[in-house]
Short mmCIF file of C-alpha atoms and ligand atoms in Angstrom, two decimals:
data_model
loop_
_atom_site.label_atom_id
_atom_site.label_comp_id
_atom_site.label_asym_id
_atom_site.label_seq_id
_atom_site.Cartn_x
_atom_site.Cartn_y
_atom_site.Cartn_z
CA UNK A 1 50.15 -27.29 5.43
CA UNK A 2 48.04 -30.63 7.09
CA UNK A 3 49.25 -33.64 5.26
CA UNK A 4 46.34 -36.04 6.10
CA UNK A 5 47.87 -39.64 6.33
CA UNK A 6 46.24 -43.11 6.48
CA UNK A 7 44.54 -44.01 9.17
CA UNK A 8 40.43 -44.03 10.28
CA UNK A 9 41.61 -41.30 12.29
CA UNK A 10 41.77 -39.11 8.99
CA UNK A 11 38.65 -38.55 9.37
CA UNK A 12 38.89 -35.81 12.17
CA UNK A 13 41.14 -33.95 9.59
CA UNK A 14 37.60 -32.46 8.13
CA UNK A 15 36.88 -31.00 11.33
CA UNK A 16 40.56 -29.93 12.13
CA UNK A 17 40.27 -28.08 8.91
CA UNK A 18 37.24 -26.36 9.82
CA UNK A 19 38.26 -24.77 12.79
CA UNK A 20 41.50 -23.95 11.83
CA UNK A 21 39.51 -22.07 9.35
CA UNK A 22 37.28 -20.83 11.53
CA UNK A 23 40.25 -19.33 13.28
CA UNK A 24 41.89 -17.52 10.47
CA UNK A 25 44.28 -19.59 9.22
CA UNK A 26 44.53 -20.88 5.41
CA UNK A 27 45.12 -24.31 5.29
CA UNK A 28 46.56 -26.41 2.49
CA UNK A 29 46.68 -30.25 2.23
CA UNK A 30 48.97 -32.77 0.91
CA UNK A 31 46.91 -36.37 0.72
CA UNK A 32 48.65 -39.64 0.91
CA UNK A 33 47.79 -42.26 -0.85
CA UNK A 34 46.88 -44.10 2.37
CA UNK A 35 44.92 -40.78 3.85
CA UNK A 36 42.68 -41.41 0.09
CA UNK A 37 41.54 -44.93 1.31
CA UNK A 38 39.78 -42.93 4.24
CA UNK A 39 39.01 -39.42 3.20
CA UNK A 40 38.54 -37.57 -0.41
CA UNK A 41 40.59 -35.12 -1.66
CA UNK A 42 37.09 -33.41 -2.43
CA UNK A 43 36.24 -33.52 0.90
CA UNK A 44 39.71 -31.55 1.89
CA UNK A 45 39.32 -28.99 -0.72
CA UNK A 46 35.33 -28.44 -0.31
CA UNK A 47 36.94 -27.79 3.29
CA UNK A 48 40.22 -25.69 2.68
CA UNK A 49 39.08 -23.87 0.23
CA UNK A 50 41.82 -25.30 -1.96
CA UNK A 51 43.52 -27.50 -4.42
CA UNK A 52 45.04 -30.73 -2.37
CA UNK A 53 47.83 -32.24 -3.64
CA UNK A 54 48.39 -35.83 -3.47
CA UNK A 55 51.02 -37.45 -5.96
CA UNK A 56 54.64 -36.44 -6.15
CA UNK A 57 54.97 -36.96 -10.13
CA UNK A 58 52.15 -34.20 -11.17
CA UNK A 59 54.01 -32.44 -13.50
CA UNK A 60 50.58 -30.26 -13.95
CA UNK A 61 51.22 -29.37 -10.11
CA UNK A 62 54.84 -29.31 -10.33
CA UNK A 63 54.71 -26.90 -13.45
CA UNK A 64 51.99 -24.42 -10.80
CA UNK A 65 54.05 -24.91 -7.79
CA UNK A 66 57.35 -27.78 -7.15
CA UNK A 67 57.34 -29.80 -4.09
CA UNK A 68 60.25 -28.05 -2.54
CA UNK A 69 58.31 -24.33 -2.75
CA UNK A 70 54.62 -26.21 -1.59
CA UNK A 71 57.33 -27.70 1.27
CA UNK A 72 58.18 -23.78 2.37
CA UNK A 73 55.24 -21.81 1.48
CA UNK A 74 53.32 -22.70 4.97
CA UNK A 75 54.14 -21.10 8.25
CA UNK A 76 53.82 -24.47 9.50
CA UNK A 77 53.48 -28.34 8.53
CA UNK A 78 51.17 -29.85 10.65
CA UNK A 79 50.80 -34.24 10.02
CA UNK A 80 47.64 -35.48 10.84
CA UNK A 81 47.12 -38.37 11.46
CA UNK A 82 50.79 -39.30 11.76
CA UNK A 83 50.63 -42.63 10.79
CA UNK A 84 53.31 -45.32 12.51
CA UNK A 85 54.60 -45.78 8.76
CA UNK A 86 54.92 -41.85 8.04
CA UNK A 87 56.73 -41.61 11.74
CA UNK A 88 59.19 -44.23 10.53
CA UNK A 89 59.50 -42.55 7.08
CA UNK A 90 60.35 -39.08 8.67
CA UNK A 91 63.20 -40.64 11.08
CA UNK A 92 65.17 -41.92 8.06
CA UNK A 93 64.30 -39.45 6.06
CA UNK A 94 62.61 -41.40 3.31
CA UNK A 95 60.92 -39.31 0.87
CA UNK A 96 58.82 -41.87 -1.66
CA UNK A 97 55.58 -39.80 -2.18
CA UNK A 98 54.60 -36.17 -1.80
CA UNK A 99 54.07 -36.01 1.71
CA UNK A 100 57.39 -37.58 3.41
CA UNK A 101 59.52 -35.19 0.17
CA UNK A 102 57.92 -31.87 1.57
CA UNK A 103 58.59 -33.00 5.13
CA UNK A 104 62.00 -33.58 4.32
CA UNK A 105 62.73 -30.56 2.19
CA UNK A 106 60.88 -28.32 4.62
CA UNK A 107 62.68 -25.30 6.57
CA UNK A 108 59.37 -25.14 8.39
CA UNK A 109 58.24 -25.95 12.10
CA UNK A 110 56.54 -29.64 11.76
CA UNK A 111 53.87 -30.52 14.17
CA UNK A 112 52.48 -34.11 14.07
CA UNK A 113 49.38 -35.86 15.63
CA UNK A 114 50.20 -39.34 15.87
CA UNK A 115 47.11 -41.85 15.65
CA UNK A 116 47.79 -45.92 15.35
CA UNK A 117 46.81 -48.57 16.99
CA UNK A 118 47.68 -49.23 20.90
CA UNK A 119 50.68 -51.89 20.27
CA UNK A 120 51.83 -49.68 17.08
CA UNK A 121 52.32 -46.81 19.55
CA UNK A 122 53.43 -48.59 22.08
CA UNK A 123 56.38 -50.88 20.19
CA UNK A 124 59.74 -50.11 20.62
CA UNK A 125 60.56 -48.70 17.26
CA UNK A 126 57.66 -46.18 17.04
CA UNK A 127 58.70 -44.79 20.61
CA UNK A 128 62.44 -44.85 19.14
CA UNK A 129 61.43 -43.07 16.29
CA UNK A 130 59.51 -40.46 18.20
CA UNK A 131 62.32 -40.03 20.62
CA UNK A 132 64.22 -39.44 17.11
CA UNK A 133 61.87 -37.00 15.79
CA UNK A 134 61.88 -34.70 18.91
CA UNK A 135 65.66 -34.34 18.69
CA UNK A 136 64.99 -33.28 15.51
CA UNK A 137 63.14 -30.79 16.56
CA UNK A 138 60.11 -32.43 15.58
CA UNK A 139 57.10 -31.33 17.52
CA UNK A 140 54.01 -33.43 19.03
CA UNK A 141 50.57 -33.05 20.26
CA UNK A 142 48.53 -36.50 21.47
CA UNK A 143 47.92 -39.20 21.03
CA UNK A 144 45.26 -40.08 23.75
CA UNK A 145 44.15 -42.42 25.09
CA UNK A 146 40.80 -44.79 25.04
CA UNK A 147 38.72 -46.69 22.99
CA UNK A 148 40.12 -47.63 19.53
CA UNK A 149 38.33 -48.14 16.55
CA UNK A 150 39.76 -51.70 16.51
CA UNK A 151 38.47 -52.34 19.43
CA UNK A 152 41.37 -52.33 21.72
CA UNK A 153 41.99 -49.34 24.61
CA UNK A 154 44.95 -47.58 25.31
CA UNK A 155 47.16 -44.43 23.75
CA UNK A 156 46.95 -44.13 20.22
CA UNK A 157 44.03 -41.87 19.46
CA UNK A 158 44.46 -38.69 17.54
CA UNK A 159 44.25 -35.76 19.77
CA UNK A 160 41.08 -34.03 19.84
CA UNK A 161 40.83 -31.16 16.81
CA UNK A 162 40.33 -28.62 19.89
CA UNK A 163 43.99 -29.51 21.06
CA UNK A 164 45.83 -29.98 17.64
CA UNK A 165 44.55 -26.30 16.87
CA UNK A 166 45.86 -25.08 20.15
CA UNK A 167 49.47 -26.43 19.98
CA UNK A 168 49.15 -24.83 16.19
CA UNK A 169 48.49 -21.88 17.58
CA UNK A 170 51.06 -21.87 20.55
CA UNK A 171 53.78 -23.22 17.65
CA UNK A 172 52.91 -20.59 15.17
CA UNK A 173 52.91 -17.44 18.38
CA UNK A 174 56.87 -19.05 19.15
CA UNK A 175 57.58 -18.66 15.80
CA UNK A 176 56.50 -14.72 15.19
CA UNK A 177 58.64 -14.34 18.42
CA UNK A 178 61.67 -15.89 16.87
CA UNK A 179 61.00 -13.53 13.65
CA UNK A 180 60.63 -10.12 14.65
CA UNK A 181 60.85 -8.56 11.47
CA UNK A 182 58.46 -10.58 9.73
CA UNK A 183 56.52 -8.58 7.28
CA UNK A 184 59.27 -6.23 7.06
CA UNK A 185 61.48 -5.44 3.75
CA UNK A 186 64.90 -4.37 4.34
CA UNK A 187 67.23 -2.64 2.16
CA UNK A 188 71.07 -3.40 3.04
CA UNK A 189 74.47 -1.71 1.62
CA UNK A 190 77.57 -3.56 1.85
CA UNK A 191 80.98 -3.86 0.43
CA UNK A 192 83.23 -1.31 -0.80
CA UNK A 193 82.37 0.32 -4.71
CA UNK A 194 85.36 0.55 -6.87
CA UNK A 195 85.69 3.09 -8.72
CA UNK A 196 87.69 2.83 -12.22
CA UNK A 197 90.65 4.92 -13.61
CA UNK A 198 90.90 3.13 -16.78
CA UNK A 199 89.86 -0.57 -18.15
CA UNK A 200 92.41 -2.10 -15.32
CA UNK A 201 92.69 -0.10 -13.05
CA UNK A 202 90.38 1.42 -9.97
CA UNK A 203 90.52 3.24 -6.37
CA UNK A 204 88.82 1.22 -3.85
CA UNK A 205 89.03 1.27 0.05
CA UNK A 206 89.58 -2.09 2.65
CA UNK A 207 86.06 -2.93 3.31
CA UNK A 208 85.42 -6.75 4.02
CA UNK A 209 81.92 -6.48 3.86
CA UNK A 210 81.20 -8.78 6.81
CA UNK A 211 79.50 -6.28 9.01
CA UNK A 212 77.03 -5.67 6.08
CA UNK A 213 76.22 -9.11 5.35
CA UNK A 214 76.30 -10.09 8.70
CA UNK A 215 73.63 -7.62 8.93
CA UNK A 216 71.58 -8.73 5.99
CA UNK A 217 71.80 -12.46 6.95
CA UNK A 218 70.39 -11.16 10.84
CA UNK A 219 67.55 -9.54 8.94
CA UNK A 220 66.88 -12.52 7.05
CA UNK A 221 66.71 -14.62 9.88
CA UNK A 222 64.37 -12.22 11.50
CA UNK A 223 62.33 -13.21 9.13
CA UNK A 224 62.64 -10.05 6.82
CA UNK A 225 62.81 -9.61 3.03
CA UNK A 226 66.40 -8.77 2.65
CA UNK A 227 67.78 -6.98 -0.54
CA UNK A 228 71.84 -6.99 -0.02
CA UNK A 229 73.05 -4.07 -2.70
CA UNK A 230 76.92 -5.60 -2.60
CA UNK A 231 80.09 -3.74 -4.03
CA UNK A 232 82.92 -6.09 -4.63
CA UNK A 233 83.43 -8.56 -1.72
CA UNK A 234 85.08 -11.76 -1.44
CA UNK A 235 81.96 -13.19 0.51
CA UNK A 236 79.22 -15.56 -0.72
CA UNK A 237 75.52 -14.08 -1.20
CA UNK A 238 74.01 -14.24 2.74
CA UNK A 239 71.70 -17.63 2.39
CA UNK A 240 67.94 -16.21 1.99
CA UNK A 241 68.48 -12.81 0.78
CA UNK A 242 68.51 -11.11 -2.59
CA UNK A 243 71.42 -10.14 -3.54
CA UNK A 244 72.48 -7.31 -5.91
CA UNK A 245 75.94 -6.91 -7.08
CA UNK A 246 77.06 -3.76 -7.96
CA UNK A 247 80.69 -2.02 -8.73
CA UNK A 248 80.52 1.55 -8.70
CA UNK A 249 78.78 4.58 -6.25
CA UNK A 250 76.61 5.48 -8.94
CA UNK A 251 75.52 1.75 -9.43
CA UNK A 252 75.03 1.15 -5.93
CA UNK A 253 72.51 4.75 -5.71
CA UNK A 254 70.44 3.48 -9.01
CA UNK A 255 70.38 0.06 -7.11
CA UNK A 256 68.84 1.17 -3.83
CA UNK A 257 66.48 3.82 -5.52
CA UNK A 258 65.47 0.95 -7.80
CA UNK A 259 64.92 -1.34 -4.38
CA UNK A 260 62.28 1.09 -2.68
CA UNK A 261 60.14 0.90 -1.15
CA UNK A 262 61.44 -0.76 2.10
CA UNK A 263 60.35 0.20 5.28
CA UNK A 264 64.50 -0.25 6.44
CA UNK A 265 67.37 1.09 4.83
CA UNK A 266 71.06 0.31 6.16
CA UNK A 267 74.06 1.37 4.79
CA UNK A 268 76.87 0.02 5.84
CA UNK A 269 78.66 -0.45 2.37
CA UNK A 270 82.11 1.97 2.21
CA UNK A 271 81.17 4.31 -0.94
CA UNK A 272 83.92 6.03 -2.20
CA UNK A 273 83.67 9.06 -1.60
CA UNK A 274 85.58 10.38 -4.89
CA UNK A 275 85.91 8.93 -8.29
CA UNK A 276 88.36 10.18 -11.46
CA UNK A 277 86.75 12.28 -12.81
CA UNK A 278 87.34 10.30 -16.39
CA UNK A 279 87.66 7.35 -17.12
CA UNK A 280 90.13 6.30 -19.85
CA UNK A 281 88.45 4.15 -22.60
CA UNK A 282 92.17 2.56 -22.65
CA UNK A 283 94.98 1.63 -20.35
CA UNK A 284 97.09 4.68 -19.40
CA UNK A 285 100.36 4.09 -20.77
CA UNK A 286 103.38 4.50 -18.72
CA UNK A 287 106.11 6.51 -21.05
CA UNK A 288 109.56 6.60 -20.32
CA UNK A 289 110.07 9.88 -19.19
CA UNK A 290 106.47 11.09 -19.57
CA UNK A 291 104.77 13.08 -16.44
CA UNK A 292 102.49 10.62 -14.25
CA UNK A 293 99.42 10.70 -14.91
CA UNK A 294 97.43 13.55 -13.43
CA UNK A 295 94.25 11.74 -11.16
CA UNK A 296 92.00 14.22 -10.57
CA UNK A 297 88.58 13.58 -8.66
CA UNK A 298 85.32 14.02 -8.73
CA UNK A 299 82.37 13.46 -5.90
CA UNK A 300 80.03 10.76 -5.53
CA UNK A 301 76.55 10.48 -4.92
CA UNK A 302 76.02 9.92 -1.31
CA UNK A 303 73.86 7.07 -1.17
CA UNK A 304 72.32 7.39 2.33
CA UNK A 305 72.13 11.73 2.26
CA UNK A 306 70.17 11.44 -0.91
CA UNK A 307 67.72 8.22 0.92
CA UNK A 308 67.37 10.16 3.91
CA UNK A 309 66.48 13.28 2.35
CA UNK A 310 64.05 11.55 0.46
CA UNK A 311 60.12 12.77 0.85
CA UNK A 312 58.98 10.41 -0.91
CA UNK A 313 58.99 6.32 -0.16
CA UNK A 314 61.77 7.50 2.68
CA UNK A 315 62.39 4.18 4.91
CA UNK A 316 60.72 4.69 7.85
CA UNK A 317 63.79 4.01 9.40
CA UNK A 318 67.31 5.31 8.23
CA UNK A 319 70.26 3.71 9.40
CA UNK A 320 74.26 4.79 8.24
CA UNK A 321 77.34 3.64 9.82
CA UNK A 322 79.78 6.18 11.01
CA UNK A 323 83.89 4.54 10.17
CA UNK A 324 85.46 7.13 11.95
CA UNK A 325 89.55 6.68 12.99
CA UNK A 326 89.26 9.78 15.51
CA UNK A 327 86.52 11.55 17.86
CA UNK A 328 83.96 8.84 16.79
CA UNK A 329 80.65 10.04 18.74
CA UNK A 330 81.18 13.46 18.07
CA UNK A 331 82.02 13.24 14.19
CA UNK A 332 78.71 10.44 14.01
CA UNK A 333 76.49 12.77 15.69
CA UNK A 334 77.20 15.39 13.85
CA UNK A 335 76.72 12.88 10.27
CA UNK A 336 73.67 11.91 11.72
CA UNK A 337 71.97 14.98 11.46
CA UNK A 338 74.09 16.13 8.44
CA UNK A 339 73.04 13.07 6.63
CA UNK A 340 69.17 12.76 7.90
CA UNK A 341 69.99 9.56 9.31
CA UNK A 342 67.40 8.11 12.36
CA UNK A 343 70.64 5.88 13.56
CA UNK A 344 74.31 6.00 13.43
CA UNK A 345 76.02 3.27 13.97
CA UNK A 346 79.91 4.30 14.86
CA UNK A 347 82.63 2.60 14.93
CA UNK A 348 86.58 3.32 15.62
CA UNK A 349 88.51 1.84 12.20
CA UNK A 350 91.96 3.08 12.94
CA UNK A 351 94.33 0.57 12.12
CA UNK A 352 94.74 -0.22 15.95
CA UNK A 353 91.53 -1.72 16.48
CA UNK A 354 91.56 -4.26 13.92
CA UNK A 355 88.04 -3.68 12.66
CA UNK A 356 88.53 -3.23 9.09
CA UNK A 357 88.51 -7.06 7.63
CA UNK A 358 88.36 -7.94 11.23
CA UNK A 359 85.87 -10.36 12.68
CA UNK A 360 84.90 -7.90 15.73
CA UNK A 361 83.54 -4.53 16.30
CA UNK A 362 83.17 -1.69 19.07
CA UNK A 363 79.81 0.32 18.35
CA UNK A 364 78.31 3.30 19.53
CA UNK A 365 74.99 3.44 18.38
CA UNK A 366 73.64 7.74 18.13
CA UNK A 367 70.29 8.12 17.51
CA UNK A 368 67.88 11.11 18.36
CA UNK A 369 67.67 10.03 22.40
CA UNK A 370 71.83 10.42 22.95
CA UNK A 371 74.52 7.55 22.30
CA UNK A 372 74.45 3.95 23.61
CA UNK A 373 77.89 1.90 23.74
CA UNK A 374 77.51 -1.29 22.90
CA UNK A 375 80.80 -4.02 24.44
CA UNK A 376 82.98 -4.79 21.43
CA UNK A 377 81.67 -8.34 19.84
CA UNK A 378 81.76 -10.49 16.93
CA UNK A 379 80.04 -8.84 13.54
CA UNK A 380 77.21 -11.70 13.83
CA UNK A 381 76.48 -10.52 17.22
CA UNK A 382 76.54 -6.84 15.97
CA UNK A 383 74.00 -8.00 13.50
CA UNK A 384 71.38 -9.57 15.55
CA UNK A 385 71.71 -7.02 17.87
CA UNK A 386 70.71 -4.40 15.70
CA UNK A 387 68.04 -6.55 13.87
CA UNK A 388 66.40 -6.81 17.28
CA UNK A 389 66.66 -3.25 18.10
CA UNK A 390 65.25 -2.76 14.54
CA UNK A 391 62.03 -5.16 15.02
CA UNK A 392 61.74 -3.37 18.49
CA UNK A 393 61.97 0.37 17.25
CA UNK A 394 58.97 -0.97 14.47
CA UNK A 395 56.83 -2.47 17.04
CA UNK A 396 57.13 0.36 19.02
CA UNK A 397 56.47 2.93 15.97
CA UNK A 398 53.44 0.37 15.15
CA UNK A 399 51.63 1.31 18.82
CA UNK A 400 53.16 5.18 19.53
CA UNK A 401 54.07 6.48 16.76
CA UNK A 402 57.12 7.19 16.48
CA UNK A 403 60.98 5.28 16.00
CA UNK A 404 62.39 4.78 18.87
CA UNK A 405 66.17 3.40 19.94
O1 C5P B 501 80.56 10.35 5.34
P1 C5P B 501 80.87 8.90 5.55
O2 C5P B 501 81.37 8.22 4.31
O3 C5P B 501 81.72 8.62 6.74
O4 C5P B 501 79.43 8.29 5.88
C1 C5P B 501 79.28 6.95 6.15
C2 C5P B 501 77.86 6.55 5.94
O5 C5P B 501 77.33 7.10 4.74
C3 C5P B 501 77.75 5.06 5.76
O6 C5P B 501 76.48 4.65 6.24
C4 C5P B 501 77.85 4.91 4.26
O7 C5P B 501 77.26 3.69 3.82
C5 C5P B 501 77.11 6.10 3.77
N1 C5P B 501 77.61 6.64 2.50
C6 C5P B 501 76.84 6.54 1.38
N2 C5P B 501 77.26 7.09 0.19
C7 C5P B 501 78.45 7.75 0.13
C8 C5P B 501 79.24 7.84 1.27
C9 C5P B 501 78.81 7.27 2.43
O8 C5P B 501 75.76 5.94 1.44
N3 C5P B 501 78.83 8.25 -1.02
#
């Protein structure tokens, strides 16, 4: 996204569009008003390839796309020129036209060229403002310095197209590395599934579902598409990631097969195993001096056995978790196989370690190449550990082959 300000300077946009273009990237352009005394939105568009946008009340462009999803649909927001006016804007956070609302409802890397006049740059309030900006984690490229077009010399030129593109492309290269599994759909099972016995009453087991979401959230913030397929938890829906809620075993199977393709599939949810076998249209009735009431049980689908057995839109990578209270490695290795599994994640839940509802965990992660402990850490650590093993087992697949721990 280049939002063009207003400045001479906005000229050089053109030609920072054009090689940006050259390069690959799309590019997409927000005009302010002040950017339209120097340039044409024609101009941009002839250029990019596409429509500019330029006033905040559009409802014709709000109706195709709103300001806040133009404000996240780039990779990156790149101002240029950054006018002394838009610099000041973006430190408050002021957010009067098009431009300074999508910089401030961005969750996107912002990049701007700054381009004013010598004594502009130079004043105390523009260098507060870009000392302000950087903490914010606002990044810069130029000015330079030389002859203005006012006639005065010093900093305040817009850097050279040549250099904007490269700290684009050096900004956009950090990024990818700081989402690993970009491009990457993920399919995650958390949560217990209750399973009823009549209108009021259910079994159910003592999953949290914080290892799950934990894991879902990671994901996300590796820059995956996340679908969370949740039993009943008492957690809020991980920021970022869709998030299906489900009851029952058999809901939670109909949800994942109805989530496929994904090239990821972790289950961490705790499916009941068993559910009564019927389930009373009313409340059982407790009669004085009647027998109790005779639960028997029926299996459930086993959501990850019937994924990994899949031949058809299998994840390429099949991951099940292992709560195990004794002989942990040796019962997961043996579910790995008996499940089709690629990875095991194990863990010891007997009531001594403090795992179930807990906020750590002790893993042992099985996979094809032999077992790996991990050192017992927090459930968000857990999770970003195994999203990077994830992105790093898909990269690897990408150049040999095959999944690798
Ligand atoms: O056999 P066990 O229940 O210990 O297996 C645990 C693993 O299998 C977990 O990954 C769990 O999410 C998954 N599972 C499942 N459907 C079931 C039972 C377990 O997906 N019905």
């Amino acid at each position: 996204m280049l939002i063009v300000g207003g400045g001479i300077a906005a000229y050089k946009a053109l030609e920072l569009i054009r090689q940006l273009r050259a390069k690959g990237a799309s590019v997409r352009c927000i005009l302010t008003a002040g950017g339209a005394e120097f340039v044409t939105a024609l101009s941009l568009s002839s250029l990019s390839g596409d429509k500019v946008y330029g006033d905040l009340f559009n409802l014709t462009d709000e109706a195709e796309m709103g300001h806040i999803e133009l404000s996240r649909d780039a990779d990156l927001l790149v101002v240029a020129p950054a006018t002394a006016n838009l610099l000041a804007k973006m430190t408050s956070g002021i957010a009067d036209d098009l431009a300074t609302t999508a910089l401030l409802a961005t969750d996107k890397p912002v990049l701007c060229a700054p381009a004013m006049n010598v004594r502009m740059w130079l004043h105390p309030a523009t260098q507060r403002n870009v000392r302000a900006l950087r903490a914010d984690g606002v990044s810069f490229v130029g000015p330079d310095e030389g002859d203005m077009a006012c006639g005065e010399f010093g900093p305040g030129r817009l850097a050279e197209p040549p250099a904007i593109v490269e700290a684009i492309g050096e900004m956009l290269a950090a990024g990818d590395k700081a989402r690993p599994l970009a491009g990457t759909r993920v399919l995650v099972t958390s949560g217990p599934t209750h399973e009823p016995i009549d209108p009021v009453r259910y079994l159910a087991n003592r999953s949290s579902g914080k290892q799950g979401h934990a894991i879902a959230a990671a994901c996300a913030r590796a820059g995956a598409e996340v679908v969370l397929i949740s039993g009943p938890v008492a957690l809020p829906d991980p920021q970022g990631v869709l998030t299906i809620h489900v009851e029952t075993a058999r809901e939670m199977l109909t949800a994942t097969e109805e989530a496929l393709p994904a090239d990821v599939a972790i289950f961490a949810a705790a499916v009941a195993d068993w559910r009564p076998d019927r389930e009373g249209d009313a409340k059982i009735k407790k009669t004085q001096g009647a027998a109790t009431p005779d639960l028997s049980l029926t299996e459930n689908p086993d959501i990850l056995a019937t994924i990994g057995a899949r031949k058809k839109a299998r994840p390429k990578l099949v991951i099940g978790f292992a709560a195990e209270t004794n002989d942990v490695v040796a019962n997961a290795t043996a579910k790995r196989t008996r499940k089709g599994a690629d990875w095991i994640l194990a863990n010891d839940v007997s009531p001594a370690s403090g795992v179930m509802g807990g906020d750590l965990n002790t893993i042992h992660l099985v996979t094809a190449d032999g077992v790996e402990d991990w050192p017992r850490m927090g459930k968000d650590a857990v999770a970003d550990e195994l999203a990077q093993r994830i992105a790093d087992a898909i990269g690897d697949r990408r150049t040999a082959g095959a999944v690798k721990a």
